[in-house]
Each structure stands twice: as structure tokens, then as C-alpha cells.
PDB file of C-alpha atoms in Angstrom:
ATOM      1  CA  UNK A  98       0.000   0.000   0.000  1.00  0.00           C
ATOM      2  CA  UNK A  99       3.068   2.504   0.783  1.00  0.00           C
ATOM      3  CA  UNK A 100       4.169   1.916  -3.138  1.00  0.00           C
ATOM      4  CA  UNK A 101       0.407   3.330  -4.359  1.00  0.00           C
ATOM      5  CA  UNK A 102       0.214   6.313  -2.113  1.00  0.00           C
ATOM      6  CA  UNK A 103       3.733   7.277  -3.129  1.00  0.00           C
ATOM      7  CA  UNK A 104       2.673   6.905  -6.625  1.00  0.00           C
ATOM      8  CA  UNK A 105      -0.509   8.294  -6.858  1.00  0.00           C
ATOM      9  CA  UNK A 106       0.326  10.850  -4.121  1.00  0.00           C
ATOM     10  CA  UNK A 107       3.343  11.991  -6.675  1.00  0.00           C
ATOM     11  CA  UNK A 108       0.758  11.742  -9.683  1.00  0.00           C
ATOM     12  CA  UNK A 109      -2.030  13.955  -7.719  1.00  0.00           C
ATOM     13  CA  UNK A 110       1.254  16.540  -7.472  1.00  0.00           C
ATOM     14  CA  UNK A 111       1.700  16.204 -11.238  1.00  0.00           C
ATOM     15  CA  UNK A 112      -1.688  16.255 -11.857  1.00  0.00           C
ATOM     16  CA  UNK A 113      -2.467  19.468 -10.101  1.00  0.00           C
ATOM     17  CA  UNK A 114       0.731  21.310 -12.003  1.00  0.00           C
ATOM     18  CA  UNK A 115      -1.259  20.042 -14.749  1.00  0.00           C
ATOM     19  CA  UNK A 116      -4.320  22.183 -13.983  1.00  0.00           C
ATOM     20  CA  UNK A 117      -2.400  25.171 -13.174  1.00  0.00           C
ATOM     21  CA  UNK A 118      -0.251  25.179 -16.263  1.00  0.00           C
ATOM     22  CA  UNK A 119      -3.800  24.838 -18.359  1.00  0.00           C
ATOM     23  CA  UNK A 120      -5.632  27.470 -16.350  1.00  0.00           C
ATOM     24  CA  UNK A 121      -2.472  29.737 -17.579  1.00  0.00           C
ATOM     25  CA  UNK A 122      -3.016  28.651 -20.842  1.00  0.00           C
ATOM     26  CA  UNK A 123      -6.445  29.755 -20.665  1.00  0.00           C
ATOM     27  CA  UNK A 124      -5.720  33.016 -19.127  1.00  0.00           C
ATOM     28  CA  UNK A 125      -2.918  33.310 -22.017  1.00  0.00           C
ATOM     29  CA  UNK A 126      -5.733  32.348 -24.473  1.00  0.00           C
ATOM     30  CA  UNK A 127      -8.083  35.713 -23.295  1.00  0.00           C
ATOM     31  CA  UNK A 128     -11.228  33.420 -23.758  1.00  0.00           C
ATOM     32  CA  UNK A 129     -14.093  33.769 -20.923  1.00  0.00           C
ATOM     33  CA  UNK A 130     -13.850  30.538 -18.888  1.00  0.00           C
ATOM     34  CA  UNK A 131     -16.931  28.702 -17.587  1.00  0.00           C
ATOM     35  CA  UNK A 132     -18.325  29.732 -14.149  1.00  0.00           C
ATOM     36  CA  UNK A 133     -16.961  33.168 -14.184  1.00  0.00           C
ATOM     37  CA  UNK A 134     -19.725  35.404 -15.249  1.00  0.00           C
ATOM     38  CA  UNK A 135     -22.463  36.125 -12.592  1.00  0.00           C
ATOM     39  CA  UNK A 136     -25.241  35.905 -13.241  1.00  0.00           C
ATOM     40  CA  UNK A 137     -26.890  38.814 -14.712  1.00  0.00           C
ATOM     41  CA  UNK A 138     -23.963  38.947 -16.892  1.00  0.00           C
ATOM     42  CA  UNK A 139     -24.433  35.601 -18.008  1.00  0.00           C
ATOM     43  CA  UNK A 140     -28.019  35.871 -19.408  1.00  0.00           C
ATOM     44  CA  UNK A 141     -26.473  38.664 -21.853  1.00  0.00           C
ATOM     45  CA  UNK A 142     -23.364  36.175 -23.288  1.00  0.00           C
ATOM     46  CA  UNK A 143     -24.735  33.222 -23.018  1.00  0.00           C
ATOM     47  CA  UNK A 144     -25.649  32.468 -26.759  1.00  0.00           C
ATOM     48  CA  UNK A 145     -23.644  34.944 -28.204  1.00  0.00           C
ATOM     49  CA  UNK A 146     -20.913  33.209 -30.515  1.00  0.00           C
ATOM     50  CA  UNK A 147     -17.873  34.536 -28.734  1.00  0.00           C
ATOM     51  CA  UNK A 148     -19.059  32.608 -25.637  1.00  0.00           C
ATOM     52  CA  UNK A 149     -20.139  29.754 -27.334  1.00  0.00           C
ATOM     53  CA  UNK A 150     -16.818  29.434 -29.138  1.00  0.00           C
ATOM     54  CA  UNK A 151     -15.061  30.183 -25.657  1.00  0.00           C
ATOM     55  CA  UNK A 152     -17.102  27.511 -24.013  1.00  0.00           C
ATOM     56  CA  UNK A 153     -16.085  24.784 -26.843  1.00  0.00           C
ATOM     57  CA  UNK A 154     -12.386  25.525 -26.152  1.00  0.00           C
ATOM     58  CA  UNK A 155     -12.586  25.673 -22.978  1.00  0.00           C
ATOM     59  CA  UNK A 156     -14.741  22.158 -22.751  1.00  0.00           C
ATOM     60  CA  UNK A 157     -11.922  20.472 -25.234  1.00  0.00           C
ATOM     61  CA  UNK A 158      -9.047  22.194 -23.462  1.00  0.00           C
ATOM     62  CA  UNK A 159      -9.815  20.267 -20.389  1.00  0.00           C
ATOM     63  CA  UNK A 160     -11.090  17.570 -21.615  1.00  0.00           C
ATOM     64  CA  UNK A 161      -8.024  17.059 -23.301  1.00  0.00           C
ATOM     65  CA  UNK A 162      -6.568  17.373 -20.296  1.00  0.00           C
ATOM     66  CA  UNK A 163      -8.291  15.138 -18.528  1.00  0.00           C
ATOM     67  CA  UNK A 164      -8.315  12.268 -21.244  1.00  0.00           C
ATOM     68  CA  UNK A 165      -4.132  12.591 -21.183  1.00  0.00           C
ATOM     69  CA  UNK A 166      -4.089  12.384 -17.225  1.00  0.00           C
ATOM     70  CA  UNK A 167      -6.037   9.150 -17.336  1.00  0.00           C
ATOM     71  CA  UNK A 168      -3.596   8.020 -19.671  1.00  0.00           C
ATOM     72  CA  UNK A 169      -0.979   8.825 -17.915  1.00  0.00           C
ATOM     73  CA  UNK A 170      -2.112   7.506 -14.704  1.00  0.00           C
ATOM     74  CA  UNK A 171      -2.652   4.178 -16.810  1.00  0.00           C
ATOM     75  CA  UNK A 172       0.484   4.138 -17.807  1.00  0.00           C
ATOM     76  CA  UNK A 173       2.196   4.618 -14.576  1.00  0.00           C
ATOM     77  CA  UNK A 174      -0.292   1.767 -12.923  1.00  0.00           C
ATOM     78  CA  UNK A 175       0.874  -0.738 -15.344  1.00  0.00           C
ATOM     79  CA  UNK A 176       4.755   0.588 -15.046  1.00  0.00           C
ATOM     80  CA  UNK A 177       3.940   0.109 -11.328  1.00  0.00           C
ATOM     81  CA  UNK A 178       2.661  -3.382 -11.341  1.00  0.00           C
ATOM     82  CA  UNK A 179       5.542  -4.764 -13.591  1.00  0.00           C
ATOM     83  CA  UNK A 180       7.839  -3.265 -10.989  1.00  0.00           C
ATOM     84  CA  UNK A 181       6.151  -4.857  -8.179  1.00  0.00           C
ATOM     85  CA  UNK A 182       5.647  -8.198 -10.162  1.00  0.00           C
ATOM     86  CA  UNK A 183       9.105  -8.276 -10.373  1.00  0.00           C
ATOM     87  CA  UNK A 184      10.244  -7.438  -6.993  1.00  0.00           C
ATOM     88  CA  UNK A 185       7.520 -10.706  -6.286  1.00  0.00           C
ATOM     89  CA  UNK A 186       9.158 -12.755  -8.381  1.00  0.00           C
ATOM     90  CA  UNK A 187      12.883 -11.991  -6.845  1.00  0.00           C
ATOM     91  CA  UNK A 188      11.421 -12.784  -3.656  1.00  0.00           C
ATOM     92  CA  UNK A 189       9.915 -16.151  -4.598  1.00  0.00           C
ATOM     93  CA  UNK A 190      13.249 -17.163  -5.858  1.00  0.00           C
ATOM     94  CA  UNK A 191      14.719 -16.236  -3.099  1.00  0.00           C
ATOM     95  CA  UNK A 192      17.072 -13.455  -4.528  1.00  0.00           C
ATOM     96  CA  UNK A 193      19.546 -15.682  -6.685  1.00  0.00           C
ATOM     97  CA  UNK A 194      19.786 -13.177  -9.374  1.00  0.00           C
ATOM     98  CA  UNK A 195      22.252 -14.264 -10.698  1.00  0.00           C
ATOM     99  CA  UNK A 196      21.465 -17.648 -10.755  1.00  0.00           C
ATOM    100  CA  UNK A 197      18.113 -16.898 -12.169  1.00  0.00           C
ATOM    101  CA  UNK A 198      19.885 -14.688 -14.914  1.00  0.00           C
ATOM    102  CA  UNK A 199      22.319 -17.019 -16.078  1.00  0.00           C
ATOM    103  CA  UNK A 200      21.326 -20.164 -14.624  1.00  0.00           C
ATOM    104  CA  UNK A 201      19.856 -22.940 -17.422  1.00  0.00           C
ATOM    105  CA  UNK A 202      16.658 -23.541 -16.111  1.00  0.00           C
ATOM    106  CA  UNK A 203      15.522 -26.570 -18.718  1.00  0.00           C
ATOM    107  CA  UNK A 204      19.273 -28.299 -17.840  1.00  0.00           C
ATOM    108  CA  UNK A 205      18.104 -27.764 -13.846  1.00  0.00           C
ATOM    109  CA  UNK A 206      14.012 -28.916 -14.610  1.00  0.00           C
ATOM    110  CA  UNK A 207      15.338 -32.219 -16.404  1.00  0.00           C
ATOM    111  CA  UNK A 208      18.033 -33.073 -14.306  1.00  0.00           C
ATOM    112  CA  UNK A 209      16.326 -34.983 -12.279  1.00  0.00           C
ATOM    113  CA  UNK A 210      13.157 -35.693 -13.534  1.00  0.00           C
ATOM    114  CA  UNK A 211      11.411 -38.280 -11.059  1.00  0.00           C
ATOM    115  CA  UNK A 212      11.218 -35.364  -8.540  1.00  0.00           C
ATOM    116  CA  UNK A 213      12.847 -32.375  -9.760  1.00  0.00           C
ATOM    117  CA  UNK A 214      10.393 -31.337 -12.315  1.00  0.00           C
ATOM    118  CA  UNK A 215       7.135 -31.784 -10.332  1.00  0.00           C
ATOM    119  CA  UNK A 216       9.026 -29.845  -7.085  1.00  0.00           C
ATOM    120  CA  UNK A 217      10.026 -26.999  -9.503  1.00  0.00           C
ATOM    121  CA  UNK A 218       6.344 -27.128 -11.351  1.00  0.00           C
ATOM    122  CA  UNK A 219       4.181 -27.410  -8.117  1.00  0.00           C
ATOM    123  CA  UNK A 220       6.681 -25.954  -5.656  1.00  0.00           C
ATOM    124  CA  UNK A 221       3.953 -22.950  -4.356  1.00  0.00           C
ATOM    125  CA  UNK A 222       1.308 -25.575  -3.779  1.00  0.00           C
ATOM    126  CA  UNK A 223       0.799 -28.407  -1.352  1.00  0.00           C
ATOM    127  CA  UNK A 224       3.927 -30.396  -2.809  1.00  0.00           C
ATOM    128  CA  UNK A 225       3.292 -33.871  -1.773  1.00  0.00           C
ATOM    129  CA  UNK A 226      -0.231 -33.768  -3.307  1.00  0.00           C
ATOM    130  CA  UNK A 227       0.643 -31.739  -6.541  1.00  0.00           C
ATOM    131  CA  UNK A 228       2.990 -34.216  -6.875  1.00  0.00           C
ATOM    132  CA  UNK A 229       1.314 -37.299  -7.028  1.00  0.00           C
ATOM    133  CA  UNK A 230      -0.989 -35.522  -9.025  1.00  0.00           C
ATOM    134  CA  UNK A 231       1.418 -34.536 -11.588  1.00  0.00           C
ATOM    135  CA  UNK A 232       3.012 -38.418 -11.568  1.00  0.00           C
ATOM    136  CA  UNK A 233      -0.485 -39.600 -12.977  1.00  0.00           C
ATOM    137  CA  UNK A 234      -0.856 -36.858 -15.333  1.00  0.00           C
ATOM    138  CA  UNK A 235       2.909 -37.120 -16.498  1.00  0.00           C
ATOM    139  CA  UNK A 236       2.293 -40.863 -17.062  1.00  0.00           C
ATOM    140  CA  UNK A 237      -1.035 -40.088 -18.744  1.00  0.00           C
ATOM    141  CA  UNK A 238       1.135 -37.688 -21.436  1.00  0.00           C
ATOM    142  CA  UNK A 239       3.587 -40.541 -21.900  1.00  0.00           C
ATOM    143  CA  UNK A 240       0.996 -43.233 -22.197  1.00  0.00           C
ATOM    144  CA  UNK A 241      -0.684 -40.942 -24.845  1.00  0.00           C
ATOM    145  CA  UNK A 242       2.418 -39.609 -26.726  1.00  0.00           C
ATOM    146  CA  UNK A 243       3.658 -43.529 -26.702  1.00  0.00           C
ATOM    147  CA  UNK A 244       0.221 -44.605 -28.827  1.00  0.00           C
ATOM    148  CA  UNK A 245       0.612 -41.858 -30.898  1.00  0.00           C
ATOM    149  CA  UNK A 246       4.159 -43.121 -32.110  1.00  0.00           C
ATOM    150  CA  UNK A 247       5.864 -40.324 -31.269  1.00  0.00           C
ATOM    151  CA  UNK A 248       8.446 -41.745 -28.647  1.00  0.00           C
ATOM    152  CA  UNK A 249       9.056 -45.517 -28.533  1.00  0.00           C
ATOM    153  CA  UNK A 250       8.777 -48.001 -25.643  1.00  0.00           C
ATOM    154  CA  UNK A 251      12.230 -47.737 -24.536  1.00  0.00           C
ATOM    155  CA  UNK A 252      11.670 -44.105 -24.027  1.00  0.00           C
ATOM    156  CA  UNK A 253       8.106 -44.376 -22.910  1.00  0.00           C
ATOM    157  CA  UNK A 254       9.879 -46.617 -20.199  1.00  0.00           C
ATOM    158  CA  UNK A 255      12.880 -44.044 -19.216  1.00  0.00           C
ATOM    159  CA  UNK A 256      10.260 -40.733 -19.083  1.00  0.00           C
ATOM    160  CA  UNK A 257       7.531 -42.408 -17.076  1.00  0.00           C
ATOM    161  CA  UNK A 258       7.254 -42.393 -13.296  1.00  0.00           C
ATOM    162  CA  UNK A 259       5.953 -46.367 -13.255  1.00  0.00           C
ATOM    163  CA  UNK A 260       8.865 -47.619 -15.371  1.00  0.00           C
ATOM    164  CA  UNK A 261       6.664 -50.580 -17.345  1.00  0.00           C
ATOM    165  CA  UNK A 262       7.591 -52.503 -20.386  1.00  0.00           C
ATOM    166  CA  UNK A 263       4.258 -52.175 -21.508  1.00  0.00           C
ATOM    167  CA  UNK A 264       3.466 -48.386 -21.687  1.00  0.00           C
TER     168      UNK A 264
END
């Protein structure tokens, strides 16, 4: 929660700049701005065309400004969460950085392949479940890819769990 207050608290600053450098623009512009006629002066401009042309820029000037701030914020909300999701997923992995950089993953997932790849797979969930789990499922896939001729039984044999001749 600290991160979003910073963040929006910083983009609120921004954001109210923002208002104050287009209310000088408007000044700059000489156009009469909404709400600052009274009223009795009001009834006498009020569908004349230099108001109604003053109106219409004013309405698109902050509009515009608006629709760019919501942008903006948009932008910084999904910079924000990539930031955090990364900072997440250092933490999961315990901050090997380097390791996680340079290390080769697939050569560490195969390695050992009876319980490495289900503990590296299911390793945020209840592990001993997931795992038995995954060894049906896993057997399922070679069972499958074995009648479909793509590996043969020798390999069938080596890559499932229950080592059987007849996979």
C-alpha cells in the first residue's frame, strides 16, 4: 500500500501542475472561462458566438486534459505493477539473481526428472499432493504420446514415473 500512495500521491502533485499550467493557458488564451460570469452577466453572453466558441475551447481544453491524465495515470499503474511483479518474483526465488539470470533452467528442470520437475512445477502448492498428481498426469502424457508413435517403448519406459515394459 506505501508503493500506491507514493505513486498516486506523486501523480495527484503532477496532476495538479497540470491544472495550473492549463488554467495559464487559458488566461494566455483571453477566452471567458466557464463559471466566471455572474449571473446577470451571463443571461447577456450566453448564446452569443464569442461565448459559445469560448465555451467549446474551454470544454476540449480540459477535456483534453483530462483524457491525457487518465492516460498517464494508466500508464504509470501498469509501469507500477511490472515493478512490483518483479520485486515478487525476486522474492519467490529467493534473490539468486544471478542464478536466475544465467542459470539454465531446462538443464536444472530435467536433471532430475522423477522429482525435480514436479518440485520446480508445483513448488507454491501443497507439494506432496501436486505431486502425485502430476506423476499420474505425467504418465497419462507418456501413455498418450507412446500410442501416438511419437516416442518408442524404450523411451516411454525411461520418461515415465511407473517404469513398465508395456506403456
Amino acid at each position: 500500500w506505501i508503493f500506491w500512495i507514493v505513486v498516486l500521491g506523486i501523480k495527484g502533485y503532477i496532476g495538479m501542475l497540470g491544472l495550473k499550467s492549463l488554467d495559464q493557458a487559458l488566461q494566455q488564451l483571453n477566452i471567458t472561462r466557464f463559471g466566471t460570469q455572474s449571473l446577470q452577466d451571463l443571461q447577456y453572453y450566453l448564446f452569443s458566438p464569442t461565448w459559445d466558441k469560448d465555451m467549446v475551447v474551454w470544454a476540449v481544453m480540459y477535456s483534453t486534459g483530462l483524457l491525457l491524465y487518465i492516460s498517464d495515470t494508466q500508464f504509470w499503474f501498469s509501469l507500477g505493477c511490472s515493478f512490483l511483479g518483479v520485486l515478487v518474483a525476486f522474492h519467490q526465488r529467493s534473490w539468486e539473481l544471478p542464478q536466475l539470470w544465467f542459470g539454465d533452467k531446462v538443464a536444472r528442470l530435467y536433471a532430475d526428472a522423477a522429482s525435480g520437475f514436479p518440485a520446480q512445477v508445483f513448488c507454491y502448492d501443497r507439494p506432496q499432493e501436486a505431486r502425485a498428481k502430476f506423476r499420474i498426469l505425467w504418465d497419462r502424457v507418456i501413455k498418450w504420446m507412446r500410442y501416438e508413435d511419437k516416442i518408442d517403448n524404450i523411451m516411454a519406459s525411461n520418461l515415465s514415473f511407473h517404469h513398465t515394459a508395456n506403456v
